[in-house]
Amino acid sequence: MAHISFDSSNLDKFIHDNELGEMQAMVTAADTQLRNGTGAGAAYTDWLHLPTDYDQDEFARIKQAAAKIKSDSKVLVVIGIGGSYLGARAAVDFLNGAFFQAQHDEERNAPQILFAGNSISSSYIHDMIKLIGNRDFSVNVISKSGTTTEPSIAFRIFKELLIKKYGQTVANQRIYATTDRQKGALKTEADAEGYESFVIPDGVGGRYSVLTAVGLLPIAAAGADIDQLMAGAASAEKEYSDADLAKNEAYQYAAYRNILYRKGFTTELLENYEPTMTMFAEWWKQLAGESEGKDQKGIYPSSANFSTDLHSLGQYIQEGRRNLMETVVKVDEPTHDVTIPSEESDLDGLGYLQGKTMDFVNTKAYQAVVLAHIDGGVPVMTVHIPRQDEFTLGYLIYFFEVAIGVSGYLNGINPFNQPGVEAYKTNMFGLLGKPGFEKIGSALRQRIN
């Protein structure tokens, strides 16, 4: 029995009974492409069996490194961009309390996890350095090449801080490099300086890398049980291995979102009712957007955090353009619950709720929103998860990874490349005067002027 459940019962108004079955042949073909390595981008599908086929020795080293970081550092600065940070940040928030990062050092059982190299904002870096202050810190720099602009700038800055604080020898012992197995600038530096290093597997693209050292080291350093994380993903790998739509809910989700896309529902909102899942939606947005947004087609991934965004986006969702579909990730058992107090005066009119729990109200809000949005012409799907723990997170990650992989093939694109990502970099290098990009820079400056 699946650990999480996919609810498509609210699609009756939008999808006919026969339509899912009509997708079976296409789903079977997509599954064959994915699992037999015959589809486009097959060289980057090693994530498919990653939960059960990974380097056990490196996994043990990850746990040892996390233990060392917890013992000697109050802060871990994780340097990376895109898939090199989103999964880890999503997991840290998902598995810890809403104010884990704001707690005093003595209140946490792990270092504060800060993320750098995901923007080029000087103010952000300045404020992070100020936040670290005189506390002991370590750095986990994550980059396949070691030359990506945003993380490379951040690494230079924090490496210099480490050296000034501890000296070169000790600083090198506080730097953990997650990079290519054999080549690249960061690998070369790690070997030369003696940084402890971990591998980004060749067959796993960045947005699918959270269950490699890319995500596992910072997740473990934050105090999570990565054995349970991988166990959840392994259970999902087994559960979602059958191409039969009647048995595979991840494939059902992939099929339904493609049916809706072809009916004009071109934007998908991933929604939650827990603030600690905001960054999970950011991870999902990269997974879906970078996998499917190609050849002038693809579902546009967006997100909303309820009930908060019902007071800002709710009007548009209810009555705006009818190109939206919604996928809710609903936690069935909250990590904590709070009972609403009683007051004799009842000035706020909440007497009818006193004695009830906030999660009871939150769940009724979810049910009410689903009914309202369906009536407004918005299809709603729900992924129910039992709780927010490591096993569930690993399971949920794999659910979306395999669903998006199949979904890309259903839409006739390569889900595992990202050619469009390079366009802005080429322009930026030209404008910055990077060697080899001078002609491009000259042409762009004329356009700007």
Short mmCIF file of C-alpha atoms in Angstrom, two decimals, residues 20-294:
data_model
loop_
_atom_site.label_atom_id
_atom_site.label_comp_id
_atom_site.label_asym_id
_atom_site.label_seq_id
_atom_site.Cartn_x
_atom_site.Cartn_y
_atom_site.Cartn_z
CA LEU A 20 -7.43 8.28 -18.29
CA GLY A 21 -7.68 4.87 -19.93
CA GLU A 22 -7.04 6.42 -23.31
CA MET A 23 -3.68 7.62 -21.96
CA GLN A 24 -2.51 4.13 -21.03
CA ALA A 25 -0.74 3.36 -24.31
CA MET A 26 1.13 6.68 -24.19
CA VAL A 27 2.05 6.16 -20.54
CA THR A 28 3.32 2.65 -21.25
CA ALA A 29 5.47 4.01 -24.07
CA ALA A 30 6.81 6.81 -21.84
CA ASP A 31 7.55 4.30 -19.07
CA THR A 32 9.47 2.14 -21.54
CA GLN A 33 11.49 5.13 -22.71
CA LEU A 34 12.33 6.02 -19.12
CA ARG A 35 13.18 2.57 -17.80
CA ASN A 36 14.86 1.10 -20.89
CA GLY A 37 16.91 4.20 -21.59
CA THR A 38 15.47 4.69 -25.05
CA GLY A 39 14.08 8.17 -24.51
CA ALA A 40 15.79 11.51 -25.02
CA GLY A 41 18.15 12.40 -22.17
CA ALA A 42 18.54 8.77 -21.08
CA ALA A 43 22.09 9.46 -19.90
CA TYR A 44 20.59 11.49 -17.04
CA THR A 45 18.13 8.94 -15.62
CA ASP A 46 20.32 7.34 -12.95
CA TRP A 47 18.11 9.02 -10.33
CA LEU A 48 15.50 6.39 -11.19
CA HIS A 49 17.23 3.70 -9.08
CA LEU A 50 19.22 6.03 -6.83
CA PRO A 51 17.21 5.18 -3.67
CA THR A 52 18.30 1.53 -3.89
CA ASP A 53 21.56 1.78 -5.85
CA TYR A 54 23.89 4.35 -4.32
CA ASP A 55 27.45 4.44 -3.01
CA GLN A 56 27.20 3.06 0.53
CA ASP A 57 30.74 4.09 1.42
CA GLU A 58 30.12 7.68 0.40
CA PHE A 59 26.81 7.62 2.26
CA ALA A 60 28.69 6.66 5.43
CA ARG A 61 31.19 9.47 4.82
CA ILE A 62 28.33 11.93 4.43
CA LYS A 63 27.03 10.99 7.87
CA GLN A 64 30.52 11.28 9.36
CA ALA A 65 31.05 14.70 7.78
CA ALA A 66 27.64 15.85 9.05
CA ALA A 67 28.58 14.72 12.56
CA LYS A 68 31.85 16.67 12.37
CA ILE A 69 30.05 19.80 11.15
CA LYS A 70 27.56 19.52 14.01
CA SER A 71 30.41 19.14 16.50
CA ASP A 72 32.58 22.07 15.38
CA SER A 73 30.25 24.56 13.67
CA LYS A 74 27.35 26.76 14.70
CA VAL A 75 26.66 27.58 11.03
CA LEU A 76 26.93 25.64 7.79
CA VAL A 77 27.01 27.83 4.69
CA VAL A 78 25.70 25.81 1.73
CA ILE A 79 26.84 27.36 -1.54
CA GLY A 80 24.95 26.38 -4.68
CA ILE A 81 22.23 27.44 -7.09
CA GLY A 82 19.20 25.73 -8.64
CA GLY A 83 19.26 22.00 -8.01
CA SER A 84 22.41 22.46 -5.94
CA TYR A 85 20.45 24.08 -3.12
CA LEU A 86 16.67 23.95 -3.59
CA GLY A 87 16.22 20.32 -2.53
CA ALA A 88 18.32 20.71 0.60
CA ARG A 89 16.61 23.94 1.57
CA ALA A 90 13.19 22.38 1.00
CA ALA A 91 14.12 19.42 3.20
CA VAL A 92 15.54 21.53 6.02
CA ASP A 93 12.31 23.53 6.19
CA PHE A 94 10.03 20.50 5.71
CA LEU A 95 11.65 18.48 8.50
CA ASN A 96 12.19 21.18 11.11
CA GLY A 97 10.01 23.70 12.88
CA ALA A 98 9.04 26.92 11.15
CA PHE A 99 11.58 28.88 13.21
CA PHE A 100 14.40 26.33 13.29
CA GLN A 101 16.77 28.71 11.52
CA ALA A 102 15.92 31.54 13.92
CA GLN A 103 16.54 29.57 17.10
CA HIS A 104 19.50 30.32 19.33
CA ASP A 105 22.45 28.00 18.84
CA GLU A 106 21.89 26.25 22.16
CA GLU A 107 18.26 25.49 21.26
CA ARG A 108 19.05 23.66 18.03
CA ASN A 109 20.50 20.16 17.86
CA ALA A 110 22.30 21.15 14.66
CA PRO A 111 24.02 24.13 13.02
CA GLN A 112 22.10 26.96 11.46
CA ILE A 113 21.94 26.18 7.74
CA LEU A 114 22.43 29.24 5.53
CA PHE A 115 22.29 29.21 1.74
CA ALA A 116 24.55 31.36 -0.42
CA GLY A 117 25.49 31.46 -4.08
CA ASN A 118 21.88 31.39 -5.26
CA SER A 119 21.85 35.07 -6.25
CA ILE A 120 24.33 37.87 -6.99
CA SER A 121 22.93 40.20 -4.33
CA SER A 122 25.72 41.95 -2.43
CA SER A 123 23.30 42.97 0.32
CA TYR A 124 22.31 39.35 0.87
CA ILE A 125 25.95 38.26 1.29
CA HIS A 126 26.71 41.23 3.55
CA ASP A 127 23.76 40.43 5.79
CA MET A 128 24.71 36.74 5.96
CA ILE A 129 28.27 37.55 7.01
CA LYS A 130 26.87 39.84 9.68
CA LEU A 131 24.53 37.07 10.87
CA ILE A 132 27.38 34.57 11.16
CA GLY A 133 29.39 37.06 13.18
CA ASN A 134 32.14 35.43 15.26
CA ARG A 135 30.52 32.01 15.32
CA ASP A 136 32.33 28.94 14.08
CA PHE A 137 31.22 27.95 10.60
CA SER A 138 31.91 25.51 7.78
CA VAL A 139 31.19 25.65 4.06
CA ASN A 140 29.66 23.08 1.71
CA VAL A 141 30.25 24.27 -1.85
CA ILE A 142 28.22 22.43 -4.49
CA SER A 143 29.01 22.75 -8.18
CA LYS A 144 29.55 20.21 -10.95
CA SER A 145 31.96 22.47 -12.82
CA GLY A 146 33.15 24.88 -10.18
CA THR A 147 32.76 27.78 -12.61
CA THR A 148 29.07 28.70 -12.27
CA THR A 149 29.10 32.43 -11.62
CA GLU A 150 26.82 32.81 -8.60
CA PRO A 151 28.25 30.04 -6.39
CA SER A 152 31.82 30.73 -7.52
CA ILE A 153 31.59 34.34 -6.33
CA ALA A 154 30.10 33.26 -3.00
CA PHE A 155 32.75 30.56 -2.53
CA ARG A 156 35.55 33.06 -3.04
CA ILE A 157 34.05 35.31 -0.37
CA PHE A 158 33.39 32.65 2.27
CA LYS A 159 36.67 30.85 1.58
CA GLU A 160 38.50 34.10 2.27
CA LEU A 161 36.56 34.50 5.53
CA LEU A 162 37.46 30.98 6.61
CA ILE A 163 41.15 31.54 5.89
CA LYS A 164 41.19 34.85 7.78
CA LYS A 165 39.45 33.25 10.75
CA TYR A 166 41.22 29.89 10.98
CA GLY A 167 44.28 29.99 8.73
CA GLN A 168 44.69 28.02 5.50
CA THR A 169 45.15 24.56 7.03
CA VAL A 170 42.15 24.61 9.34
CA ALA A 171 40.05 26.45 6.78
CA ASN A 172 40.61 23.63 4.30
CA GLN A 173 39.30 21.17 6.91
CA ARG A 174 36.07 23.18 7.13
CA ILE A 175 35.37 23.15 3.39
CA TYR A 176 33.32 20.29 1.93
CA ALA A 177 33.15 20.14 -1.87
CA THR A 178 30.35 18.35 -3.70
CA THR A 179 31.37 18.18 -7.33
CA ASP A 180 32.29 16.04 -10.32
CA ARG A 181 33.99 12.73 -9.68
CA GLN A 182 37.00 13.39 -11.94
CA LYS A 183 37.12 16.81 -13.57
CA GLY A 184 36.33 20.51 -13.29
CA ALA A 185 37.69 23.54 -11.48
CA LEU A 186 36.20 22.66 -8.09
CA LYS A 187 37.42 19.07 -8.27
CA THR A 188 40.92 20.29 -9.12
CA GLU A 189 40.91 22.74 -6.20
CA ALA A 190 39.47 20.17 -3.78
CA ASP A 191 42.23 17.70 -4.65
CA ALA A 192 44.94 20.34 -4.38
CA GLU A 193 43.74 21.77 -1.06
CA GLY A 194 42.58 18.54 0.54
CA TYR A 195 38.91 19.44 0.95
CA GLU A 196 36.75 16.47 1.82
CA SER A 197 34.78 15.92 -1.35
CA PHE A 198 31.62 14.15 -2.44
CA VAL A 199 30.33 13.21 -5.87
CA ILE A 200 27.59 14.58 -8.06
CA PRO A 201 26.87 11.47 -10.16
CA ASP A 202 27.27 11.89 -13.91
CA GLY A 203 23.87 10.38 -14.62
CA VAL A 204 21.88 12.64 -12.29
CA GLY A 205 20.95 16.19 -13.33
CA GLY A 206 20.86 18.99 -10.78
CA ARG A 207 17.09 19.13 -10.29
CA TYR A 208 17.05 15.37 -9.60
CA SER A 209 20.06 15.43 -7.27
CA VAL A 210 18.53 15.98 -3.83
CA LEU A 211 18.99 12.29 -2.90
CA THR A 212 22.71 12.44 -3.72
CA ALA A 213 25.44 14.12 -1.66
CA VAL A 214 24.16 17.42 -3.11
CA GLY A 215 21.20 17.30 -0.75
CA LEU A 216 22.15 14.61 1.74
CA LEU A 217 25.09 16.39 3.39
CA PRO A 218 23.27 19.62 4.33
CA ILE A 219 20.12 17.66 5.20
CA ALA A 220 22.11 15.40 7.53
CA ALA A 221 23.99 18.36 9.00
CA ALA A 222 20.61 19.89 9.88
CA GLY A 223 19.91 16.85 12.05
CA ALA A 224 17.73 14.74 9.75
CA ASP A 225 17.81 10.94 9.53
CA ILE A 226 18.97 10.41 5.95
CA ASP A 227 18.62 6.64 6.30
CA GLN A 228 14.87 7.15 6.65
CA LEU A 229 14.88 9.67 3.81
CA MET A 230 16.39 7.09 1.47
CA ALA A 231 14.12 4.35 2.82
CA GLY A 232 11.07 6.41 1.92
CA ALA A 233 12.39 7.02 -1.58
CA ALA A 234 13.20 3.30 -1.96
CA SER A 235 9.66 2.39 -0.96
CA ALA A 236 8.32 4.83 -3.57
CA GLU A 237 10.67 3.41 -6.22
CA LYS A 238 9.07 0.01 -5.66
CA GLU A 239 5.52 1.39 -5.48
CA TYR A 240 5.75 3.37 -8.73
CA SER A 241 7.47 0.77 -10.90
CA ASP A 242 4.37 -0.55 -12.71
CA ALA A 243 3.25 1.23 -15.88
CA ASP A 244 -0.38 0.23 -15.24
CA LEU A 245 -2.28 3.44 -14.50
CA ALA A 246 -4.66 1.54 -12.23
CA LYS A 247 -1.71 0.70 -9.96
CA ASN A 248 0.59 3.70 -10.27
CA GLU A 249 -0.66 6.96 -8.75
CA ALA A 250 2.46 8.91 -9.76
CA TYR A 251 1.69 8.04 -13.37
CA GLN A 252 -1.96 8.93 -12.81
CA TYR A 253 -0.86 12.39 -11.74
CA ALA A 254 1.38 12.69 -14.81
CA ALA A 255 -1.46 11.57 -17.11
CA TYR A 256 -4.12 13.82 -15.58
CA ARG A 257 -1.97 16.95 -15.71
CA ASN A 258 -1.27 16.25 -19.40
CA ILE A 259 -4.96 15.70 -20.15
CA LEU A 260 -5.76 19.02 -18.47
CA TYR A 261 -2.87 20.76 -20.26
CA ARG A 262 -4.32 19.73 -23.62
CA LYS A 263 -7.66 21.20 -22.58
CA GLY A 264 -6.08 24.61 -22.01
CA PHE A 265 -5.06 24.38 -18.35
CA THR A 266 -1.52 25.54 -18.98
CA THR A 267 -0.49 26.72 -15.50
CA GLU A 268 -0.22 24.42 -12.49
CA LEU A 269 -0.24 25.75 -8.95
CA LEU A 270 1.40 23.53 -6.32
CA GLU A 271 -0.30 24.44 -3.07
CA ASN A 272 0.17 23.69 0.59
CA TYR A 273 -1.38 24.57 3.92
CA GLU A 274 1.88 24.51 5.94
CA PRO A 275 4.43 27.37 5.79
CA THR A 276 7.25 24.83 6.23
CA MET A 277 6.43 23.53 2.73
CA THR A 278 7.00 26.82 0.90
CA MET A 279 10.50 25.83 -0.21
CA PHE A 280 9.30 22.38 -1.25
CA ALA A 281 7.18 24.18 -3.84
CA GLU A 282 10.27 26.06 -5.00
CA TRP A 283 12.08 22.73 -5.51
CA TRP A 284 9.08 21.37 -7.42
CA LYS A 285 8.93 24.47 -9.62
CA GLN A 286 12.48 23.89 -10.84
CA LEU A 287 11.84 20.16 -11.29
CA ALA A 288 8.73 20.79 -13.40
CA GLY A 289 9.75 23.98 -15.19
CA GLU A 290 13.26 22.98 -16.18
CA SER A 291 12.10 19.51 -17.22
CA GLU A 292 9.06 20.48 -19.29
CA GLY A 293 9.44 24.04 -20.53
CA LYS A 294 10.88 23.42 -23.98
#
